Short mmCIF file of C-alpha atoms and ligand atoms in Angstrom, two decimals:
data_model
loop_
_atom_site.label_atom_id
_atom_site.label_comp_id
_atom_site.label_asym_id
_atom_site.label_seq_id
_atom_site.Cartn_x
_atom_site.Cartn_y
_atom_site.Cartn_z
CA UNK A 266 4.74 -1.38 -0.97
CA UNK A 267 6.50 -2.39 2.36
CA UNK A 268 8.22 -0.26 4.96
CA UNK A 269 11.59 -1.99 6.07
CA UNK A 270 11.72 -1.47 9.74
CA UNK A 271 15.15 -0.78 11.70
CA UNK A 272 14.63 0.47 15.30
CA UNK A 273 16.76 2.07 17.63
CA UNK A 274 18.99 0.20 20.15
CA UNK A 275 16.85 0.14 23.27
CA UNK A 276 19.62 1.68 25.26
CA UNK A 277 19.84 4.67 23.02
CA UNK A 278 16.32 5.53 23.02
CA UNK A 279 15.54 9.35 24.32
CA UNK A 280 13.10 10.14 26.82
CA UNK A 281 10.35 12.93 26.45
CA UNK A 282 10.83 15.70 28.75
CA UNK A 283 8.32 17.25 30.92
CA UNK A 284 8.73 20.98 29.85
CA UNK A 285 7.66 21.37 26.18
CA UNK A 286 8.14 24.11 23.61
CA UNK A 287 7.37 23.88 19.89
CA UNK A 288 9.83 22.16 17.43
CA UNK A 289 13.02 21.60 19.40
CA UNK A 290 12.96 18.12 20.26
CA UNK A 291 12.64 14.89 17.82
CA UNK A 292 11.63 11.41 18.54
CA UNK A 293 13.62 8.58 17.73
CA UNK A 294 12.87 7.72 13.99
CA UNK A 295 12.33 8.91 10.81
CA UNK A 296 10.30 7.48 7.77
CA UNK A 297 11.92 8.21 4.14
CA UNK A 298 11.34 6.90 0.76
CA UNK A 299 12.82 8.19 -2.58
CA UNK A 300 11.66 8.71 -5.79
CA UNK A 301 13.42 8.63 -9.14
CA UNK A 302 12.46 9.15 -12.63
CA UNK A 303 10.93 6.23 -14.30
CA UNK A 304 11.18 4.18 -10.95
CA UNK A 305 8.31 5.90 -8.89
CA UNK A 306 8.62 5.57 -5.07
CA UNK A 307 10.77 3.00 -3.56
CA UNK A 308 12.95 2.30 -0.63
CA UNK A 309 10.38 3.22 2.04
CA UNK A 310 12.02 2.63 5.58
CA UNK A 311 11.71 3.58 9.10
CA UNK A 312 15.23 3.96 10.51
CA UNK A 313 16.77 5.42 13.75
CA UNK A 314 16.71 9.29 13.07
CA UNK A 315 19.47 10.60 11.27
CA UNK A 316 20.85 13.66 9.21
CA UNK A 317 20.27 13.69 5.42
CA UNK A 318 23.02 13.74 2.96
CA UNK A 319 22.36 15.93 -0.08
CA UNK A 320 24.52 16.93 -3.18
CA UNK A 321 25.50 20.66 -2.65
CA UNK A 322 23.57 21.08 -5.84
CA UNK A 323 20.38 19.40 -5.01
CA UNK A 324 17.49 21.81 -6.25
CA UNK A 325 15.82 22.05 -3.12
CA UNK A 326 18.78 23.89 -1.62
CA UNK A 327 18.84 26.37 -4.69
CA UNK A 328 15.28 26.74 -5.96
CA UNK A 329 13.16 25.91 -3.23
CA UNK A 330 11.31 22.90 -4.78
CA UNK A 331 9.94 21.74 -1.35
CA UNK A 332 6.74 20.88 0.63
CA UNK A 333 5.95 20.20 3.89
CA UNK A 334 2.69 19.21 6.28
CA UNK A 335 1.87 19.48 9.88
CA UNK A 336 -0.24 17.41 11.98
CA UNK A 337 -0.72 16.03 15.29
CA UNK A 338 -1.04 12.78 17.51
CA UNK A 339 -2.85 13.10 20.81
CA UNK A 340 -2.76 10.90 23.91
CA UNK A 341 -6.06 9.41 24.99
CA UNK A 342 -6.82 9.35 28.67
CA UNK A 343 -7.12 5.72 28.35
CA UNK A 344 -3.31 5.58 27.01
CA UNK A 345 -4.20 5.22 23.32
CA UNK A 346 -3.38 7.74 20.62
CA UNK A 347 -5.34 9.57 17.99
CA UNK A 348 -4.34 11.15 14.61
CA UNK A 349 -6.37 14.10 13.72
CA UNK A 350 -7.96 14.32 10.12
CA UNK A 351 -4.49 12.64 8.56
CA UNK A 352 -6.29 11.86 5.50
CA UNK A 353 -6.80 15.72 4.86
CA UNK A 354 -3.54 16.25 5.65
CA UNK A 355 -2.40 13.62 2.79
CA UNK A 356 -4.78 15.30 0.43
CA UNK A 357 -3.14 18.70 0.97
CA UNK A 358 0.31 17.45 0.65
CA UNK A 359 -0.69 16.14 -2.58
CA UNK A 360 -2.22 19.33 -3.45
CA UNK A 361 1.04 21.30 -2.53
CA UNK A 362 2.87 18.47 -4.71
CA UNK A 363 0.97 19.07 -7.92
CA UNK A 364 1.64 22.89 -7.55
CA UNK A 365 5.45 22.48 -6.99
CA UNK A 366 5.56 19.97 -9.93
CA UNK A 367 6.61 17.24 -7.52
CA UNK A 368 5.71 13.61 -7.72
CA UNK A 369 2.30 12.49 -5.80
CA UNK A 370 2.44 10.29 -2.97
CA UNK A 371 0.08 7.42 -2.13
CA UNK A 372 -2.23 9.03 0.45
CA UNK A 373 -3.06 5.95 2.30
CA UNK A 374 0.54 4.75 2.09
CA UNK A 375 1.57 8.22 3.61
CA UNK A 376 -0.85 8.04 6.32
CA UNK A 377 0.33 4.38 7.16
CA UNK A 378 3.80 5.59 7.17
CA UNK A 379 2.97 8.25 9.81
CA UNK A 380 0.82 5.38 11.80
CA UNK A 381 3.74 3.10 11.83
CA UNK A 382 6.13 6.06 12.89
CA UNK A 383 3.93 7.07 15.75
CA UNK A 384 3.39 3.42 16.80
CA UNK A 385 7.42 2.94 16.92
CA UNK A 386 7.86 6.22 18.73
CA UNK A 387 4.77 5.99 20.84
CA UNK A 388 6.54 6.56 24.12
CA UNK A 389 7.03 10.15 22.66
CA UNK A 390 3.67 11.17 22.62
CA UNK A 391 3.31 13.23 25.75
CA UNK A 392 0.67 13.16 27.99
CA UNK A 393 0.82 16.49 29.98
CA UNK A 394 -2.25 18.80 29.59
CA UNK A 395 -2.13 20.82 25.97
CA UNK A 396 0.81 18.60 24.77
CA UNK A 397 1.01 16.23 21.58
CA UNK A 398 3.22 14.61 19.20
CA UNK A 399 3.55 17.08 16.17
CA UNK A 400 4.39 15.38 13.14
CA UNK A 401 6.21 16.69 10.11
CA UNK A 402 6.23 15.03 6.45
CA UNK A 403 8.19 16.91 4.01
CA UNK A 404 9.45 16.29 0.46
CA UNK A 405 12.46 17.67 -1.17
CA UNK A 406 13.78 18.15 -4.64
CA UNK A 407 17.12 16.22 -4.69
CA UNK A 408 18.48 15.79 -8.11
CA UNK A 409 22.20 17.70 -8.43
CA UNK A 410 21.60 20.15 -11.10
CA UNK A 411 22.07 23.97 -11.39
CA UNK A 412 19.89 24.49 -14.56
CA UNK A 413 16.27 25.43 -13.50
CA UNK A 414 13.78 23.03 -13.91
CA UNK A 415 11.72 20.41 -12.07
CA UNK A 416 13.88 17.78 -10.41
CA UNK A 417 13.97 14.07 -11.34
CA UNK A 418 14.62 12.73 -7.73
CA UNK A 419 12.70 13.44 -4.55
CA UNK A 420 13.21 12.43 -1.14
CA UNK A 421 9.97 12.01 1.08
CA UNK A 422 10.47 12.08 4.60
CA UNK A 423 8.46 12.24 7.91
CA UNK A 424 9.74 13.39 11.45
CA UNK A 425 8.05 13.85 14.63
CA UNK A 426 8.62 15.31 18.17
CA UNK A 427 6.87 16.04 21.22
CA UNK A 428 5.13 19.77 21.48
CA UNK A 429 3.61 22.16 23.80
CA UNK A 430 2.09 25.43 22.92
CA UNK A 431 3.29 26.88 19.82
CA UNK A 432 3.06 30.53 21.32
CA UNK A 433 4.94 31.39 24.43
CA UNK A 434 1.47 32.97 25.23
CA UNK A 435 -0.32 29.72 25.37
CA UNK A 436 -4.02 30.34 25.14
CA UNK A 437 -3.47 33.97 26.20
CA UNK A 438 -3.94 36.31 23.35
CA UNK A 439 -1.23 37.40 21.10
CA UNK A 440 -0.68 40.48 19.49
CA UNK A 441 -0.51 40.55 15.58
CA UNK A 442 0.87 43.06 13.25
CA UNK A 443 -0.76 43.66 9.99
CA UNK A 444 1.69 44.36 7.44
CA UNK A 445 0.78 47.34 5.30
CA UNK A 446 4.14 46.86 2.99
CA UNK A 447 5.15 43.30 2.45
CA UNK A 448 2.79 40.75 1.29
CA UNK A 449 3.11 37.10 1.71
CA UNK A 450 1.54 35.38 -1.52
CA UNK A 451 -0.51 36.68 -4.67
CA UNK A 452 -3.41 34.80 -6.68
CA UNK A 453 -1.72 32.55 -9.11
CA UNK A 454 1.34 32.34 -6.74
CA UNK A 455 2.03 29.44 -4.26
CA UNK A 456 0.07 30.71 -1.24
CA UNK A 457 -2.53 27.99 -1.04
CA UNK A 458 0.37 25.03 -1.23
CA UNK A 459 2.49 24.52 1.84
CA UNK A 460 5.72 25.00 0.35
CA UNK A 461 8.88 26.77 2.31
CA UNK A 462 9.12 29.78 0.08
CA UNK A 463 5.87 31.01 1.29
CA UNK A 464 7.55 30.73 4.87
CA UNK A 465 10.78 32.67 3.69
CA UNK A 466 8.97 35.26 2.23
CA UNK A 467 6.98 35.94 5.63
CA UNK A 468 10.38 36.03 7.66
CA UNK A 469 11.53 39.65 6.99
CA UNK A 470 8.08 41.30 8.23
CA UNK A 471 7.73 38.86 11.09
CA UNK A 472 10.89 39.75 12.47
CA UNK A 473 10.18 43.59 12.11
CA UNK A 474 6.97 42.67 13.96
CA UNK A 475 8.59 40.63 16.91
CA UNK A 476 11.09 43.72 17.30
CA UNK A 477 8.04 45.75 18.18
CA UNK A 478 6.44 43.02 20.38
CA UNK A 479 4.02 41.33 17.94
CA UNK A 480 3.79 37.72 17.95
CA UNK A 481 2.32 37.01 14.31
CA UNK A 482 2.08 39.08 11.24
CA UNK A 483 -1.48 39.18 9.34
CA UNK A 484 -1.24 39.57 5.62
CA UNK A 485 -3.14 41.43 3.40
CA UNK A 486 -4.21 40.41 -0.40
CA UNK A 487 -1.23 41.32 -2.60
CA UNK A 488 -3.28 43.36 -5.30
CA UNK A 489 -5.01 45.87 -3.38
CA UNK A 490 -3.45 45.43 0.16
CA UNK A 491 -7.00 45.63 1.80
CA UNK A 492 -8.47 42.10 2.07
CA UNK A 493 -7.41 40.06 5.00
CA UNK A 494 -5.64 36.73 4.06
CA UNK A 495 -4.24 34.67 7.12
CA UNK A 496 -1.54 35.15 9.63
CA UNK A 497 1.94 33.63 9.48
CA UNK A 498 1.09 30.31 11.08
CA UNK A 499 -2.84 29.94 11.04
CA UNK A 500 -6.10 31.00 9.48
CA UNK A 501 -7.78 33.98 11.23
CA UNK A 502 -11.55 34.25 12.16
CA UNK A 503 -13.76 37.13 13.33
CA UNK A 504 -16.57 36.79 15.99
CA UNK A 505 -19.50 39.54 15.43
CA UNK A 506 -21.90 39.37 18.52
CA UNK A 507 -21.65 36.08 20.46
CA UNK A 508 -22.90 33.85 17.36
CA UNK A 509 -21.50 34.91 14.02
CA UNK A 510 -17.99 33.81 13.05
CA UNK A 511 -16.39 34.97 9.81
CA UNK A 512 -13.06 33.92 8.16
CA UNK A 513 -11.77 35.00 4.91
CA UNK A 514 -12.81 33.18 1.95
CA UNK A 515 -10.29 30.80 0.23
CA UNK A 516 -8.74 32.92 -2.66
CA UNK A 517 -6.07 30.54 -3.85
CA UNK A 518 -3.35 32.53 -1.96
CA UNK A 519 -4.39 31.26 1.47
CA UNK A 520 -3.64 27.76 2.80
CA UNK A 521 -6.86 26.08 3.09
CA UNK A 522 -6.35 25.28 6.83
CA UNK A 523 -7.85 22.04 8.45
CA UNK A 524 -8.55 23.49 11.60
CA UNK A 525 -10.18 26.16 9.74
CA UNK A 526 -12.28 23.64 8.13
CA UNK A 527 -12.81 21.76 11.48
CA UNK A 528 -14.07 25.18 12.92
CA UNK A 529 -16.44 25.81 10.05
CA UNK A 530 -17.90 22.30 10.50
CA UNK A 531 -17.61 21.99 14.39
CA UNK A 532 -19.11 25.64 15.23
CA UNK A 533 -22.57 25.30 13.56
CA UNK A 534 -23.25 22.26 15.78
CA UNK A 535 -22.30 24.30 18.85
CA UNK A 536 -25.18 27.02 17.96
CA UNK A 537 -22.65 29.33 15.91
CA UNK A 538 -23.28 30.82 12.29
CA UNK A 539 -20.22 30.57 10.07
CA UNK A 540 -19.42 32.17 6.92
CA UNK A 541 -16.51 32.75 4.81
CA UNK A 542 -16.27 36.07 2.85
CA UNK A 543 -13.98 38.81 1.54
CA UNK A 544 -13.21 41.04 4.66
CA UNK A 545 -11.75 44.46 4.21
CA UNK A 546 -9.18 45.23 7.00
CA UNK A 547 -10.88 48.87 7.44
CA UNK A 548 -14.15 47.26 7.92
CA UNK A 549 -13.02 44.93 10.40
CA UNK A 550 -10.92 47.50 12.47
CA UNK A 551 -14.18 49.74 12.34
CA UNK A 552 -16.00 46.63 13.62
CA UNK A 553 -13.59 46.36 16.55
CA UNK A 554 -14.00 49.99 17.39
CA UNK A 555 -18.01 49.90 17.18
CA UNK A 556 -17.76 46.78 19.39
CA UNK A 557 -19.65 44.47 16.50
CA UNK A 558 -16.52 42.48 16.47
CA UNK A 559 -16.13 40.98 20.14
CA UNK A 560 -13.38 38.33 19.61
CA UNK A 561 -10.65 37.48 17.04
CA UNK A 562 -8.84 34.16 17.01
CA UNK A 563 -6.49 32.13 14.72
CA UNK A 564 -6.71 28.50 14.25
CA UNK A 565 -4.04 25.89 12.98
CA UNK A 566 -2.58 22.69 13.95
CA UNK A 567 0.48 23.97 15.78
CA UNK A 568 -1.31 27.21 17.05
CA UNK A 569 -4.66 25.23 17.90
CA UNK A 570 -7.16 28.24 18.41
CA UNK A 571 -5.42 31.23 19.37
CA UNK A 572 -7.13 34.45 20.77
CA UNK A 573 -5.76 37.72 19.23
CA UNK A 574 -5.88 40.50 21.77
CA UNK A 575 -4.16 43.46 19.64
CA UNK A 576 -4.11 44.37 15.87
CA UNK A 577 -1.63 46.90 14.91
CA UNK A 578 -2.42 48.38 11.46
CA UNK A 579 -0.71 51.43 9.97
CA UNK A 580 0.91 52.56 13.24
CA UNK A 581 -2.48 52.16 15.11
CA UNK A 582 -3.29 49.67 17.77
CA UNK A 583 -6.73 48.09 18.52
CA UNK A 584 -7.21 46.00 21.59
CA UNK A 585 -9.55 43.36 21.14
CA UNK A 586 -11.79 42.04 24.07
CA UNK A 587 -9.39 44.16 26.65
CA UNK A 588 -6.50 41.84 25.42
CA UNK A 589 -8.51 38.67 27.07
CA UNK A 590 -9.43 35.16 25.77
CA UNK A 591 -13.14 35.19 24.69
CA UNK A 592 -15.89 32.86 25.20
CA UNK A 593 -16.23 31.52 21.71
CA UNK A 594 -12.65 30.91 21.13
CA UNK A 595 -12.58 29.21 24.50
CA UNK A 596 -15.60 27.07 23.52
CA UNK A 597 -14.08 26.16 20.37
CA UNK A 598 -10.53 25.36 21.91
CA UNK A 599 -12.33 23.15 24.53
CA UNK A 600 -14.66 21.57 21.91
CA UNK A 601 -12.19 20.77 19.35
CA UNK A 602 -9.34 19.52 21.82
CA UNK A 603 -11.65 17.33 23.35
CA UNK A 604 -12.42 15.63 19.82
CA UNK A 605 -8.74 15.68 19.27
CA UNK A 606 -7.81 13.94 22.86
CA UNK A 607 -10.72 11.74 22.50
CA UNK A 608 -12.65 13.20 25.64
CA UNK A 609 -15.99 13.69 23.47
CA UNK A 610 -17.84 11.84 20.77
CA UNK A 611 -16.68 12.74 17.06
CA UNK A 612 -19.72 12.75 14.75
CA UNK A 613 -17.35 13.84 12.15
CA UNK A 614 -14.97 10.79 12.05
CA UNK A 615 -11.77 13.08 12.09
CA UNK A 616 -9.92 11.04 14.75
CA UNK A 617 -8.02 8.02 13.65
CA UNK A 618 -6.59 5.76 16.31
CA UNK A 619 -3.16 4.77 15.70
N1 PLP C 23 -2.01 29.06 7.51
C1 PLP C 23 -0.67 28.88 7.47
C2 PLP C 23 0.35 29.76 6.67
C3 PLP C 23 -0.03 27.82 8.02
O1 PLP C 23 1.16 27.65 8.07
C4 PLP C 23 -1.19 27.14 8.83
C5 PLP C 23 -0.56 25.87 9.52
O2 PLP C 23 -0.51 24.59 8.77
C6 PLP C 23 -2.49 27.45 8.54
C7 PLP C 23 -3.03 28.22 8.22
C8 PLP C 23 -3.37 26.70 9.23
O3 PLP C 23 -3.34 25.14 8.59
P1 PLP C 23 -3.87 23.96 9.30
O4 PLP C 23 -5.10 24.08 10.28
O5 PLP C 23 -3.86 22.94 8.36
O6 PLP C 23 -2.82 23.44 10.24
C1 COI C 24 1.30 24.01 11.47
O1 COI C 24 0.52 24.45 12.22
O2 COI C 24 1.43 22.76 11.47
C2 COI C 24 2.25 24.74 10.79
O3 COI C 24 2.66 24.08 9.73
C3 COI C 24 2.87 25.98 10.89
C4 COI C 24 4.40 26.20 11.16
C5 COI C 24 4.84 27.27 10.97
C6 COI C 24 4.42 25.60 12.30
#
């Protein structure tokens, strides 16, 4: 399938600012395609960035039939651009589509649409240290009907925008609030799909935590309120001693992070041991007290590798590594971003030049 291309009038092209936060600036173009029952995907186009028009009864607005993704394009020192593991993103997009009863996309076509969009908005890929172009593919249910049921028409779109650090703390440790009341997802629910409802469900607790000075919420399993799942926008890892990295196993209610998978594959090549296991919050807090756990860090596309310096559970704060970024998080941050920005070899074949 071809993508019809209409580019913006060069006089109207935006410029990428020097100061970058996360997710508030958008590049000049938008990819869209439409799926109708019996017809499949059609009308693929890249056009100047524009608002979407939706019927007020479009099912996404009422029942949240929606999925999204997040990946980044990185500016290399030679001026070229790398995408990081876009194939894995496309696979997860379809996994989410299956769970939300939405039509699958052709993964190769999806990645090619992203590649073309980035190529057209090439000058939006920033080159300041730590910056990148964040790419947000999404799919929404568009059929106007108030009866509950899967939609028969869908819109798949991809937008992008230059970003700096996700957290205002940058690479400095964030404070995390362990929720003892609200739960994000339950086994059998939609926790391992990247769908808006999971994030909507997290907002109540996130707002409470923010009021008390915590940047993120750490979610526990919904059945026993005991096992560590993940953080609002990232997976979580614990460092035992100076060698062993442990992250919660995938249970079906956790997002299978691509950064998490990259850490699990990269860390052993740097001399670390990794394992995925069930982690009891009480044992983890005891491990911080005893000094067995030396570092805690989150990992995600937006968050990259983000040290955690403080955990609050049931009214008690535990400080990790004196609220300082530790050597393991630092090493992983350096090695991972070096692969992403093309500064070191990529034995895994993760990087795809645009
Ligand atoms: N967990 C949640 C809930 C997320 O939103 C994200 C971000 O995408 C992650 C984990 C990390 O996933 P990834 O590394 O694929 O970005
Ligand atoms: C990402 O890291 O890509 C995400 O989707 C997290 C989001 C909450 C910004």
